[in-house]
Coordinates of C-alpha atoms and ligand atoms in Angstrom, one line a residue:
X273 CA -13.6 19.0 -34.4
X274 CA -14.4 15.3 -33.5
X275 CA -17.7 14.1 -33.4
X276 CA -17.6 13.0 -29.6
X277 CA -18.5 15.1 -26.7
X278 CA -15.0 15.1 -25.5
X279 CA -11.5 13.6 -26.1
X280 CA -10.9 11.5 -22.9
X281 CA -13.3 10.4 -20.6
X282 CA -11.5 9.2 -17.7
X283 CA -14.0 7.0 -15.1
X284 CA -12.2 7.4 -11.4
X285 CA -10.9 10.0 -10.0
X286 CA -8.2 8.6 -7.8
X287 CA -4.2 8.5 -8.2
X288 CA -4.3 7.3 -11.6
X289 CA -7.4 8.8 -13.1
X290 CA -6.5 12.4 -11.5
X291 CA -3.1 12.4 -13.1
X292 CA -4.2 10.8 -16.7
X293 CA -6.7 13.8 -16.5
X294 CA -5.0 16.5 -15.4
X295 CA -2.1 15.7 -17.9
X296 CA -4.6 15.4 -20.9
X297 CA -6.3 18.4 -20.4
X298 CA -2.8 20.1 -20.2
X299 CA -2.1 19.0 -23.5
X300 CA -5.3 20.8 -24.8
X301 CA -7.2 17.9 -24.8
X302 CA -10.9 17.7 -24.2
X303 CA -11.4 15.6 -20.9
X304 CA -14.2 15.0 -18.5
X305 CA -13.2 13.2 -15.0
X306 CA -16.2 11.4 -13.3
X307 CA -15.7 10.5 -9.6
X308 CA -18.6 8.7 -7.8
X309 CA -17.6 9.6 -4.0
X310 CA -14.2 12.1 -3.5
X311 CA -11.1 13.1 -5.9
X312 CA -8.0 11.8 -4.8
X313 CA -9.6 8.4 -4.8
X314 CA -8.3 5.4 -2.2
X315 CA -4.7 7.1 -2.1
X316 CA -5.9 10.6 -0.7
X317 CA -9.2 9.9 0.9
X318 CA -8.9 6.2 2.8
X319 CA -5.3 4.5 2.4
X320 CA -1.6 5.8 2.2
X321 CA -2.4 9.4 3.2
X322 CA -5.0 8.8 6.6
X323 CA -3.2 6.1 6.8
X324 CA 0.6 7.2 7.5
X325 CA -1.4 9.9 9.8
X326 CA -2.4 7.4 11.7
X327 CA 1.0 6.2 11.6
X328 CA 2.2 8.9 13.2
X329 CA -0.5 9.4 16.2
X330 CA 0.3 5.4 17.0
X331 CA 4.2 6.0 17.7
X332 CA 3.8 9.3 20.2
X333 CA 3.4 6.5 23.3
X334 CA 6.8 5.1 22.2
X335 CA 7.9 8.5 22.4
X336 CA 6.6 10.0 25.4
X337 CA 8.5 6.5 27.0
X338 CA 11.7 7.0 25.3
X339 CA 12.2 10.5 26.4
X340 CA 12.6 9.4 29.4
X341 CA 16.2 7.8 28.6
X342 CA 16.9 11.6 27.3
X343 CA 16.2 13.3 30.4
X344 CA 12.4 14.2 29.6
X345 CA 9.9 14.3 32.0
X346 CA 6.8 14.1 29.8
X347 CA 4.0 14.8 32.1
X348 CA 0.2 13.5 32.2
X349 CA -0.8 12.5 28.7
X350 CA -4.4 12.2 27.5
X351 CA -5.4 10.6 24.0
X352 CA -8.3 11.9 22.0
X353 CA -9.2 9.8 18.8
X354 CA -12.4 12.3 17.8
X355 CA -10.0 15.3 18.1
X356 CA -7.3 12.8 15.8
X357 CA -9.7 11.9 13.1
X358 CA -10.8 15.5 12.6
X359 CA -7.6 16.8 12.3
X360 CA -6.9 14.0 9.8
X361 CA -10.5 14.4 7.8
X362 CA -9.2 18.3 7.9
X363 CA -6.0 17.8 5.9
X364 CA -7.7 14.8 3.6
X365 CA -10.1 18.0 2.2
X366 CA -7.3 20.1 1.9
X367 CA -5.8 17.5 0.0
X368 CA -9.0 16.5 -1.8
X369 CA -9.0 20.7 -2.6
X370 CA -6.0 20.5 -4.5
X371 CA -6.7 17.6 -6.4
X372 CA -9.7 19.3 -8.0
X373 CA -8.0 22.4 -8.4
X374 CA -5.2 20.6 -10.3
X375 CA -7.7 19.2 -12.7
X376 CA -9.5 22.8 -12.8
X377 CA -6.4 24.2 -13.7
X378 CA -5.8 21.8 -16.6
X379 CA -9.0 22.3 -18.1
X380 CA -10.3 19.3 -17.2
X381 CA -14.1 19.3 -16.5
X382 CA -14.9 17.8 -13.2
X383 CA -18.3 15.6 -12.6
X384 CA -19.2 14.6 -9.2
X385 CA -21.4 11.4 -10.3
X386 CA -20.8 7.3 -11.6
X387 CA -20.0 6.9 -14.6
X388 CA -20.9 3.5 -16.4
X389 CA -20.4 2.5 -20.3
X390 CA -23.4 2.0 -22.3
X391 CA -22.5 1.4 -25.1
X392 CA -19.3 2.4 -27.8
X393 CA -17.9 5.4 -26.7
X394 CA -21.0 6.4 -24.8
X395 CA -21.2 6.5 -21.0
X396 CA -24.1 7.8 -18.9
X397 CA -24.1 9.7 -15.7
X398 CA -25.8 7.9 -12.6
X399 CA -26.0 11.5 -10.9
X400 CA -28.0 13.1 -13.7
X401 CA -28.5 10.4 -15.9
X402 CA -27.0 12.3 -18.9
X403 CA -25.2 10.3 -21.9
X404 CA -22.2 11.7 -22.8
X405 CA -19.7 10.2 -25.8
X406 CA -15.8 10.3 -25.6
X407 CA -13.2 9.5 -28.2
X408 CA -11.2 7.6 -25.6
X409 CA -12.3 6.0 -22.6
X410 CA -9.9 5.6 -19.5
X411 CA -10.7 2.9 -16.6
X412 CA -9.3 3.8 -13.2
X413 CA -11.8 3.1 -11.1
X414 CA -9.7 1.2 -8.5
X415 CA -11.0 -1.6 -5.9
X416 CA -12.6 -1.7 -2.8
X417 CA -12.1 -3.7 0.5
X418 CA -12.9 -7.3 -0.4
X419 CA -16.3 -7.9 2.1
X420 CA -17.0 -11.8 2.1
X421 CA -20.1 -11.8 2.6
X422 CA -20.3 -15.9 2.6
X423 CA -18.9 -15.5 6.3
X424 CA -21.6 -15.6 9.0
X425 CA -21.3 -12.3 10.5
X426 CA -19.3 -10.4 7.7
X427 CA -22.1 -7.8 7.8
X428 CA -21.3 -6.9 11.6
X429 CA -17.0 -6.3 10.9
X430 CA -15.0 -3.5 9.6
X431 CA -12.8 -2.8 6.6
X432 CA -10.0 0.0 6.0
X433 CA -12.8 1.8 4.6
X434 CA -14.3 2.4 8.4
X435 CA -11.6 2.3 10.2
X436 CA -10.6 5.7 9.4
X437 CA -14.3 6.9 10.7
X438 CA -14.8 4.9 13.8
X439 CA -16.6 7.5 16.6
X440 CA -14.7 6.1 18.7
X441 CA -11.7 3.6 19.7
X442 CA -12.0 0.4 20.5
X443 CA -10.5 -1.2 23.3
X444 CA -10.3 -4.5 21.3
X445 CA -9.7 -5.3 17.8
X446 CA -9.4 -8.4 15.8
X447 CA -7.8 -8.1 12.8
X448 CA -7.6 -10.7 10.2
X449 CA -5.1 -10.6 7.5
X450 CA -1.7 -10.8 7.1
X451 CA -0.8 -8.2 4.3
X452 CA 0.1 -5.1 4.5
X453 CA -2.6 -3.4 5.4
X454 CA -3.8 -5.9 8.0
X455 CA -0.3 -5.5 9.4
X456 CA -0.4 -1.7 9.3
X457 CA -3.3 -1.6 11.0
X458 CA -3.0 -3.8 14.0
X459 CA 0.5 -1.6 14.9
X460 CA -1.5 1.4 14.2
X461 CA -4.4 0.4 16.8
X462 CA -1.7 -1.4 19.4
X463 CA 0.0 2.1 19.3
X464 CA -3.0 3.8 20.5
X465 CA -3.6 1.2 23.0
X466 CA -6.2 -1.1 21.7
X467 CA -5.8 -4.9 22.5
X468 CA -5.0 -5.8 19.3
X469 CA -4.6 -9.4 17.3
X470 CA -4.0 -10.5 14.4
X471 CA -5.1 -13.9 13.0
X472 CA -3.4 -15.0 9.6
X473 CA -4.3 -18.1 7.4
X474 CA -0.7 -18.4 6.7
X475 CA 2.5 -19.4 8.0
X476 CA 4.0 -16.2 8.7
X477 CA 2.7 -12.6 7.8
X478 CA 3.3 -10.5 4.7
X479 CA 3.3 -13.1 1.8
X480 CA 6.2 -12.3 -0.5
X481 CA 7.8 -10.3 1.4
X482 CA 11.9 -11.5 2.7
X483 CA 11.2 -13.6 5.2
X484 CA 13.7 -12.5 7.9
X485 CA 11.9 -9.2 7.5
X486 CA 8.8 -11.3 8.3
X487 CA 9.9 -12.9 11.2
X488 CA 11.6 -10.2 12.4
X489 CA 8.2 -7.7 12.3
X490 CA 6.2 -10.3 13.7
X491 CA 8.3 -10.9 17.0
X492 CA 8.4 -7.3 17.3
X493 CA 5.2 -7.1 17.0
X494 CA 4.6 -9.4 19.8
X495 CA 7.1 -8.1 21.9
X496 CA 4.8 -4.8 22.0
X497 CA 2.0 -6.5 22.6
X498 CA -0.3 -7.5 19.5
X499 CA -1.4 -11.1 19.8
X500 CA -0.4 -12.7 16.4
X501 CA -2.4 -16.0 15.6
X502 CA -0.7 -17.7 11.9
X503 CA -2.4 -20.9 10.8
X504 CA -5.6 -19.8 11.6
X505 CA -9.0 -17.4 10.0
X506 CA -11.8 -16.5 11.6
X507 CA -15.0 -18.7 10.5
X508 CA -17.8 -16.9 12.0
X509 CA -18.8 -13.5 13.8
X510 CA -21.9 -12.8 15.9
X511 CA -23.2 -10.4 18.6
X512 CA -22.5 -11.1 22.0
X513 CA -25.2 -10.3 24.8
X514 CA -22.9 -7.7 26.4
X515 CA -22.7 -6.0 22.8
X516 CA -19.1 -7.4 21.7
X517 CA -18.5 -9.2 19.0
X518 CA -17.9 -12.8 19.3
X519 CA -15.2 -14.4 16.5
X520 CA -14.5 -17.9 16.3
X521 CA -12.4 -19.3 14.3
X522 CA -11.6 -22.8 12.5
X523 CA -8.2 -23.5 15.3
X524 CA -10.9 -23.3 17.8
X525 CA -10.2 -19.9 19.2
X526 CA -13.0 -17.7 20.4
X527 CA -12.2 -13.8 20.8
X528 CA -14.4 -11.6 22.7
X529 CA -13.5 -8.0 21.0
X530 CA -15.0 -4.4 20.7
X531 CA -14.7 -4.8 16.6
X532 CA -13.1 -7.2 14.0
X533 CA -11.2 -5.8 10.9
X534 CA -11.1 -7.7 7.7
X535 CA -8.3 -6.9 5.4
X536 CA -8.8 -10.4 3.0
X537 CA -7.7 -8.7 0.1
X538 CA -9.1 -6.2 -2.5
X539 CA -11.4 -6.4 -5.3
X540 CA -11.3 -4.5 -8.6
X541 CA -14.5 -2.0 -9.0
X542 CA -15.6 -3.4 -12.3
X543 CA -19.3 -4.4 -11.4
X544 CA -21.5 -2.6 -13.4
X545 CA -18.9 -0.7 -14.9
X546 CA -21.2 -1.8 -18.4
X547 CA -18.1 -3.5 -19.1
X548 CA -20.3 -6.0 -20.7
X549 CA -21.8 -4.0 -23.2
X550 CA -18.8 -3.6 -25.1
X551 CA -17.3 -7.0 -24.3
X552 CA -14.0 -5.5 -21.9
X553 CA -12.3 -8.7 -21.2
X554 CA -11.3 -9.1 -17.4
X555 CA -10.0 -12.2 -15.9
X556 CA -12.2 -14.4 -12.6
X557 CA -11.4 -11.6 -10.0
X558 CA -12.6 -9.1 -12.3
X559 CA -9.5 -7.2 -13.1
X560 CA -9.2 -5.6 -16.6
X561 CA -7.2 -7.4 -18.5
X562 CA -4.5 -4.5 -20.4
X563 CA -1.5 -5.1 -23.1
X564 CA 2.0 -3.4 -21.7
X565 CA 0.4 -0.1 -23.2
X566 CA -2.8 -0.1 -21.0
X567 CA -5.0 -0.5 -23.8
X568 CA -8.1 -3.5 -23.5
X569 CA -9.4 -5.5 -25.9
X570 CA -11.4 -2.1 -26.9
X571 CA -9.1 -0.2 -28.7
X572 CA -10.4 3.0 -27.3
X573 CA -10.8 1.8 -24.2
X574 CA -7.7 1.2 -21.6
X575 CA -7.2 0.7 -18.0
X576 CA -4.4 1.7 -15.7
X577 CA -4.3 1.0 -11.7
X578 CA -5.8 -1.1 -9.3
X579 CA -8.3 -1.9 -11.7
X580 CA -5.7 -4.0 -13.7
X581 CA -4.3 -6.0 -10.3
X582 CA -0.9 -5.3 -11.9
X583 CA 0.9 -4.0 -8.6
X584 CA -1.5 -2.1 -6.3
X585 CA 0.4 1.0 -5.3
X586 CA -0.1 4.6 -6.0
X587 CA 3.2 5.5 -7.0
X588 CA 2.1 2.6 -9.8
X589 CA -1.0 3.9 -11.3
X590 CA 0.6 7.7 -11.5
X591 CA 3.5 5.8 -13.6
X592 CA 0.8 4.0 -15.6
X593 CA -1.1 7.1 -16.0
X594 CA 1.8 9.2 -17.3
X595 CA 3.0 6.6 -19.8
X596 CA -0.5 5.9 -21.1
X597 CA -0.3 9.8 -21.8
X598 CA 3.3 9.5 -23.8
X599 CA 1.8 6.7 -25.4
X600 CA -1.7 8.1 -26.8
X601 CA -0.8 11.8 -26.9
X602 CA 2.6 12.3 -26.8
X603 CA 4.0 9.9 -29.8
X604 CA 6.0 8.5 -27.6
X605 CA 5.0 5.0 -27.1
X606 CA 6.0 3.9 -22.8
X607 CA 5.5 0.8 -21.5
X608 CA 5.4 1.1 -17.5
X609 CA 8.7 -0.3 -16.1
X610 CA 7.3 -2.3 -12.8
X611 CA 10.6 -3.6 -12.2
X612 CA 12.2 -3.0 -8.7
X613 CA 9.4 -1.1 -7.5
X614 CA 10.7 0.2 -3.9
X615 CA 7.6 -0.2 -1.2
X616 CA 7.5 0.3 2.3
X617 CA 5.0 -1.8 5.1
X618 CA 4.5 1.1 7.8
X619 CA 4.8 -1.1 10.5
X620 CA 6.2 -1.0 13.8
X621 CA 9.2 -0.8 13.3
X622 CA 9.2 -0.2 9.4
X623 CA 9.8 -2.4 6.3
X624 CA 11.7 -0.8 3.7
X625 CA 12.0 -3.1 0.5
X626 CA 13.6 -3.1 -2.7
X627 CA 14.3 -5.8 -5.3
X628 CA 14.2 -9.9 -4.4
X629 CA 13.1 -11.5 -1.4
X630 CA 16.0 -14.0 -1.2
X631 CA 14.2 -16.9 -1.5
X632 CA 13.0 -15.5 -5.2
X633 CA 15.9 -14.7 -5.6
X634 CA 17.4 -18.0 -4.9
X635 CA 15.5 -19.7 -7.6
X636 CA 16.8 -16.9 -10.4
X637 CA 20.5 -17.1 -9.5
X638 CA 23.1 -20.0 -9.4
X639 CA 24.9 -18.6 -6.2
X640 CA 24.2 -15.9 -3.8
X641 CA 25.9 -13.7 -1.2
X642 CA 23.5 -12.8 1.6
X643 CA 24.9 -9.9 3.6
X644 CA 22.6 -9.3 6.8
X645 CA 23.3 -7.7 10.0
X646 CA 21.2 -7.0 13.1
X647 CA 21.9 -4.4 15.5
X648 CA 20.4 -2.4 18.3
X649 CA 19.6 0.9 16.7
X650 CA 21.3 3.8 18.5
X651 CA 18.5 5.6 20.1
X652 CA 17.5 2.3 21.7
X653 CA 20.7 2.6 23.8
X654 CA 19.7 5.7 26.2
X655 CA 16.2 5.1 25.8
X656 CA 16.9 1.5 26.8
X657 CA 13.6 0.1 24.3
X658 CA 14.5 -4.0 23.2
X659 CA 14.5 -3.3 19.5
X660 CA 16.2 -4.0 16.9
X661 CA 17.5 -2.7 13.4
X662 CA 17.9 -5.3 10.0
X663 CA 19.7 -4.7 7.2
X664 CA 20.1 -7.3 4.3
X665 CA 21.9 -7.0 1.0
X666 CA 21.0 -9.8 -1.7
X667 CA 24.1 -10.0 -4.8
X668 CA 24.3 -12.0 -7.2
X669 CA 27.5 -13.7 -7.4
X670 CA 27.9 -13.9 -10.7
X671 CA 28.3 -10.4 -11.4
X672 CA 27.9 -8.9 -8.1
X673 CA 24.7 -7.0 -8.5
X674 CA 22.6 -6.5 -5.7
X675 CA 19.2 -7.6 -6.4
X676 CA 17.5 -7.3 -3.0
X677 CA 17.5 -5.0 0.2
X678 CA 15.5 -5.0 2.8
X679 CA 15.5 -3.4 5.7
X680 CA 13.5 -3.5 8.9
X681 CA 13.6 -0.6 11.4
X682 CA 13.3 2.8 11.7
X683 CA 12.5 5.0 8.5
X684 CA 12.9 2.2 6.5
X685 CA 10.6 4.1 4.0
X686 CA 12.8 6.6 3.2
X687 CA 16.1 4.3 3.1
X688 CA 13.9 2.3 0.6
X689 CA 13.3 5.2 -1.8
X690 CA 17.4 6.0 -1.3
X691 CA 18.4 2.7 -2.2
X692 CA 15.8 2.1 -4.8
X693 CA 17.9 4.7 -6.9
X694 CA 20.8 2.6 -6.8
X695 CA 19.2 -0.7 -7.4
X696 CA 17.6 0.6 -10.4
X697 CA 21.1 2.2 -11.4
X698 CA 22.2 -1.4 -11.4
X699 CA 24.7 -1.1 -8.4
X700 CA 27.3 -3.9 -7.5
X701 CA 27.8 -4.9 -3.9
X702 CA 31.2 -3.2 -5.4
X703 CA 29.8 0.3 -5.5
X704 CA 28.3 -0.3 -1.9
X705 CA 31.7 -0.5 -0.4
X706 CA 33.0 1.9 -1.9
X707 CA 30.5 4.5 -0.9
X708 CA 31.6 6.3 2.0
X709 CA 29.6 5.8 5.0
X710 CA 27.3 8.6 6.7
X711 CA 28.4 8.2 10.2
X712 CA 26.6 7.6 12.4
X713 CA 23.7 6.5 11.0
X714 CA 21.8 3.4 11.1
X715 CA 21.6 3.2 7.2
X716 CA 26.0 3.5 7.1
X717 CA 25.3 -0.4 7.9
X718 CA 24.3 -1.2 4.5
X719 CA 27.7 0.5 3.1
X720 CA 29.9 -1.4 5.5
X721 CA 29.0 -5.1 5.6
X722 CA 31.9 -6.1 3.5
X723 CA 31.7 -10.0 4.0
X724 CA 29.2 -12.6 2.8
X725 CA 27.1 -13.7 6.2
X726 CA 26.3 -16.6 4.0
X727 CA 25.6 -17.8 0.3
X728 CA 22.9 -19.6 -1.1
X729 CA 24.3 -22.0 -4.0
X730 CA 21.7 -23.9 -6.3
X731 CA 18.9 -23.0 -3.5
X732 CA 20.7 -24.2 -0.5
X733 CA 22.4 -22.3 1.9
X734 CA 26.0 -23.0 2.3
Ligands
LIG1077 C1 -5.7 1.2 3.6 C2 -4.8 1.4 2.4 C3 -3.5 1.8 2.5 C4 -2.7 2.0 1.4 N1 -1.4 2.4 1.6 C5 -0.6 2.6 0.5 C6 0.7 3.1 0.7 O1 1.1 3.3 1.8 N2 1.4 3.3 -0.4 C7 0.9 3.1 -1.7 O2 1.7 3.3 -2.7 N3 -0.3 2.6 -1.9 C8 -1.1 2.4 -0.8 N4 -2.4 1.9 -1.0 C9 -2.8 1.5 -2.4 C10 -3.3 2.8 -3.1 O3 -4.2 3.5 -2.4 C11 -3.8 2.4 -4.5 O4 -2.9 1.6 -5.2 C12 -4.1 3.6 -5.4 O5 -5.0 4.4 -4.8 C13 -4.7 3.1 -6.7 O6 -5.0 4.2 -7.5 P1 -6.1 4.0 -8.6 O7 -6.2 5.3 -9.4 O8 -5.9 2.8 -9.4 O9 -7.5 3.8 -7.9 P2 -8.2 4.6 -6.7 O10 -7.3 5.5 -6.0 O11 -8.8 3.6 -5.8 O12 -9.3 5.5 -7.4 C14 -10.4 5.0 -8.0 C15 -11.5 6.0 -7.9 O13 -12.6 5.6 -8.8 C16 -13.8 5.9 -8.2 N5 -14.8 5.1 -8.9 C17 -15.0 3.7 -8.9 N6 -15.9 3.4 -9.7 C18 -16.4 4.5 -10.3 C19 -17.4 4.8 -11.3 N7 -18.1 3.8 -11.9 N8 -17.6 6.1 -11.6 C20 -16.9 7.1 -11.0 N9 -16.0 6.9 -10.1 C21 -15.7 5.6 -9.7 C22 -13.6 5.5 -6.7 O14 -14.5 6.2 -5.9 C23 -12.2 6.0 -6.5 O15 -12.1 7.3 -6.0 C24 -3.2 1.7 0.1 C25 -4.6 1.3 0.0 C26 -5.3 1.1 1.1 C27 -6.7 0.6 0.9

């Protein structure tokens, strides 16, 4: 019997946290899970899950107007965001439910309260202020919208956080950001009919992401309305007279709006964690700094998630979460692979992403073959909606590997997840062809572009 109150202490009980626990206490292990506000964490309770609900509210207008090209008459139509959020809060309990009963189920014991480190292998309890000791201490406490509170007015603005709890919907929004989140967002709201825009410091929007899928989203976007302002962040925020908000910003611009969202970024959840007290190392955002096996500079102490700014998707921190478990109880020592991590932005239309952006890619390889087509998808036809589908394959010449595809359009998602499979298989542009196509399909493009649109040689394109 060990001389610590339990085996694992796990702080966080969101995607990574959850599964670390759950898997722990499977194994017979002796593990308490402390979670300071709702189990399923930022995953489950305010990002992907609400989130891709959302999603799907914002696209029935689009719907309701293509039926029309279909023969459907779809008759008066009436919105109702308070009926919308409590169907969503509904399933995010259910959810939150069978998170807990997961860890139940393991074994795992469950306490609703902070947890902070105090000291080697001790931790106290905020909600009770007990002190409890563990042989191992696991960090997955995540991050949190990143609130700037150096801009005048930050206090009067929005994050993700409230979004999902607004009593009710704006008729304006100002969203500033240009990742994905920001861009999420401002579809999401333009969906449901709010005048939305979008102000980004950049050039264009989504930052590492291929830039004709970039350009492409963002004149769709436009197209269905959302003002997009690049070049440009809001300096200052105050209360109008009429109760509005009022955002300037430094091009100059003044917008009179109902709310403004910030979506600047996330920051890691490590103030007073008590990381101090036994000298966890974490770098000038205040991530913790981990080896390829998760573990800190403690070596009982190791990190896994967000909280490590390694890649911040939940799909990520499970991985991390499961090979820290090989690793430490298994015998099995895992490194997580975070190589050609498939994503998706759900936008409007979709990004579906997997592999190099071609400019990255450009700078890795000699020569190129950039295989990109652009098509009305078929729907569009009898519905008559100006969209359009893109597909692009990036191969490396040299041994015709395709090390990038991106695709922007309808269930780009699920292509994403698809072709992630083969890209991690280490596919050739070879195997591409000669996979038969599923006809007809939108995604039967990516197995049927058989010549080079253009290469890229030594960075250029020629
Ligand atoms: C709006 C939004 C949309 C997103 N959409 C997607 C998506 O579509 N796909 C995707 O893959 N990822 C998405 N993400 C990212 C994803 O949610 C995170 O990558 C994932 O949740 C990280 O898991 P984690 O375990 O590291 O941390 P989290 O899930 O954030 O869990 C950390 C938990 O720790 C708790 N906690 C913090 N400090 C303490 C403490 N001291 N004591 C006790 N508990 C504490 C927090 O309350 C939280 O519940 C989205 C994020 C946001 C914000």
């Amino acid at each position: 019997m060990s001389a610590y109150d339990f085996d694992l202490f796990v702080i966080g009980g969101g995607s990574g946290g959850v599964r670390a626990a759950r898997l722990a206490a499977g194994l017979g292990k002796r593990v308490a899970i402390a979670e300071e506000y709702r189990f399923g964490g930022t995953c489950v309770i305010r990002g992907c899950v609400p989130k891709k609900l959302l999603v799907y509210a914002s696209q029935y207008p689009e719907h309701f107007e293509d039926a029309e090209g279909y023969g459907w008459h779809v008759g008066e139509r009436s919105f109702s965001w308070p009926e919308l959020i409590a169907a969503k809060d509904k399933e995010i309990d259910r959810l939150e439910g069978l998170y807990r009963k997961g860890l139940e189920n393991a074994g795992a014991e469950i306490l609703e309260s902070r947890a902070e480190i105090i000291g080697p292998h001790r931790l106290r309890l905020n909600a009770s202020g007990q002190e409890v000791t563990a042989e191992k201490i696991l960090i997955a406490v995540g991050g949190a919208p990143n609130p700037h509170p150096e801009m005048p007015g930050s206090e009067l603005c929005i994050s993700s956080n409230e979004a999902f709890h607004l009593d009710e919907l704006p008729k304006s929004i100002a969203i500033t950001g240009g990742g994905y989140i920001a861009v999420e967002f401002a579809n999401i709201f333009n969906g449901l009919g709010v005048e939305t825009t979008l102000i980004y410091r950049g050039p264009e929007i989504l930052r590492g992401f291929d830039m004709d899928m970039r350009t492409n989203l963002r004149e769709a976007m436009e197209k269905k309305g959302i003002r997009v302002v690049c070049h440009d962040t809001i300096l200052d925020v105050a209360q109008a007279a009429d109760g509005r908000l009022k955002a300037e910003t430094r091009q100059g611009h003044v917008f009179n709006v109902d709310k403004v969202m910030m979506a600047l970024g996330r920051l890691p959840n490590t103030k007073s964690l008590g990381l101090e007290s036994v000298g966890v190392q974490t770098d000038a955002k205040g991530a913790i700094e981990v080896d390829q096996y998760s573990r800190t500079n403690v070596d009982y102490i190791y990190a896994l998630g967000d909280v490590t700014d390694r890649v911040q998707l939940t799909p990520v921190a499970i991985h991390e979460a499961m090979c820290f478990i090989e690793t430490e109880y298994k015998n099995n020592p895992t490194t997580p692979d975070h190589d050609l991590i498939a994503t998706a932005v759900f936008s409007q239309p979709e990004i579906g992403t997997v592999g190099l952006p071609e400019d990255v890619a450009a700078e890795r390889y000699t020569e190129l073959e950039v295989y990109l087509a652009k098509f009305r998808p078929m729907k569009a036809t009898l519905s008559g909606r100006d969209e359009r589908t893109v597909m692009k394959l990036i191969v490396n010449a040299a041994d015709r590997k395709v090390v990038g595809a991106h695709i922007l359009g309808h269930e780009a998602g699920e292509m994403a997840q698809l072709i992630g499979v083969a890209l991690k298989g280490g596919c050739t542009k070879d195997d591409f062809d000669r996979t038969m196509a599923v006809h007809p399909t939108a995604s039967e493009e990516l197995v049927t572009m058989y010549n080079p649109t253009y290469r890229v040689k030594n960075g250029e394109r020629v």
